[in-house]
């Protein structure tokens, strides 16, 4: 019987258009999460380079934290990942949902 194997890409397109590989992702011991690093992890998961579980384990993230990053990118792009603008984008999204 042939075993199904998940084939992963060697690289995916990063948030700034550059190629991302497992080696070019932020280090596993990252503690300072700037917008670019968050967006790279989200792009790696969306492109199939990592699974959600692998990303959460590698970076010690909760599923809720990663899902928040992914939601922010989907709604507002990389700008939505800025900690200083979370409240602004949250209220903007809520207003858009009313109409």
Coordinates of C-alpha atoms in Angstrom, one line a residue:
X1 CA 0.0 0.0 0.0
X2 CA 1.3 3.4 -0.9
X3 CA 1.4 5.9 2.0
X4 CA 0.2 9.4 1.3
X5 CA 2.8 12.0 2.0
X6 CA 2.2 15.7 2.4
X7 CA 4.4 17.5 0.0
X8 CA 5.6 20.8 1.3
X9 CA 7.0 23.6 -0.9
X10 CA 10.7 24.4 -0.4
X11 CA 9.9 28.1 -0.3
X12 CA 6.9 30.4 -0.3
X13 CA 6.4 34.1 -1.1
X14 CA 6.8 36.2 2.0
X15 CA 4.8 39.3 3.0
X16 CA 7.2 41.6 1.2
X17 CA 7.5 39.5 -2.0
X18 CA 10.7 37.8 -1.0
X19 CA 11.1 34.0 -0.9
X20 CA 10.7 32.4 2.5
X21 CA 12.3 29.1 3.5
X22 CA 12.4 27.3 6.8
X23 CA 15.9 28.7 7.3
X24 CA 14.9 32.3 6.6
X25 CA 12.0 32.3 9.1
X26 CA 12.5 34.0 12.4
X27 CA 14.5 32.0 15.0
X28 CA 12.5 29.8 17.3
X29 CA 13.7 31.7 20.3
X30 CA 12.2 35.0 19.0
X31 CA 10.8 37.2 21.8
X32 CA 10.4 40.5 20.1
X33 CA 7.6 40.2 17.6
X34 CA 7.8 43.0 15.1
X35 CA 5.2 43.3 12.2
X36 CA 7.5 41.7 9.6
X37 CA 8.3 38.6 11.7
X38 CA 4.6 38.0 12.5
X39 CA 3.7 38.4 8.8
X40 CA 6.4 36.0 7.8
X41 CA 5.1 33.3 10.1
X42 CA 1.5 33.8 8.9
X43 CA 2.8 33.7 5.2
X44 CA 4.7 30.4 6.0
X45 CA 1.6 28.8 7.4
X46 CA -0.7 30.1 4.6
X47 CA 1.8 28.9 2.0
X48 CA 2.1 25.4 3.5
X49 CA 5.7 25.8 4.7
X50 CA 4.6 25.1 8.3
X51 CA 1.4 23.8 9.8
X52 CA -0.4 25.9 12.4
X53 CA 0.6 23.4 15.1
X54 CA 4.2 23.5 14.0
X55 CA 4.3 27.3 14.1
X56 CA 2.7 27.4 17.5
X57 CA 5.1 24.8 18.9
X58 CA 8.2 26.4 17.3
X59 CA 7.4 29.9 18.5
X60 CA 5.6 29.1 21.8
X61 CA 2.4 30.7 20.6
X62 CA -1.1 29.9 21.6
X63 CA -3.6 29.0 18.9
X64 CA -5.6 32.1 19.8
X65 CA -2.5 34.3 19.4
X66 CA -1.6 32.9 16.0
X67 CA -5.3 33.1 14.9
X68 CA -5.3 36.8 15.9
X69 CA -2.3 37.4 13.7
X70 CA -3.9 35.6 10.8
X71 CA -7.1 37.5 11.2
X72 CA -5.3 40.8 11.4
X73 CA -3.4 40.1 8.1
X74 CA -6.6 38.9 6.4
X75 CA -8.5 42.1 7.4
X76 CA -5.9 44.8 7.3
X77 CA -2.7 43.4 5.8
X78 CA 0.6 43.9 7.6
X79 CA -0.6 47.2 9.1
X80 CA -3.2 45.2 11.2
X81 CA -0.3 43.5 13.0
X82 CA 0.9 46.7 14.6
X83 CA 0.3 46.6 18.3
X84 CA -0.2 50.4 18.5
X85 CA -3.0 50.2 15.9
X86 CA -4.9 47.2 17.0
X87 CA -7.7 49.2 18.6
X88 CA -8.1 51.4 15.5
X89 CA -8.3 48.5 13.1
X90 CA -10.7 46.6 15.4
X91 CA -13.1 49.5 15.5
X92 CA -12.8 50.0 11.8
X93 CA -13.6 46.4 11.1
X94 CA -16.6 46.5 13.5
X95 CA -18.0 49.6 11.7
X96 CA -17.6 47.9 8.4
X97 CA -19.6 44.9 9.6
X98 CA -22.6 47.1 10.6
X99 CA -23.2 48.3 7.0

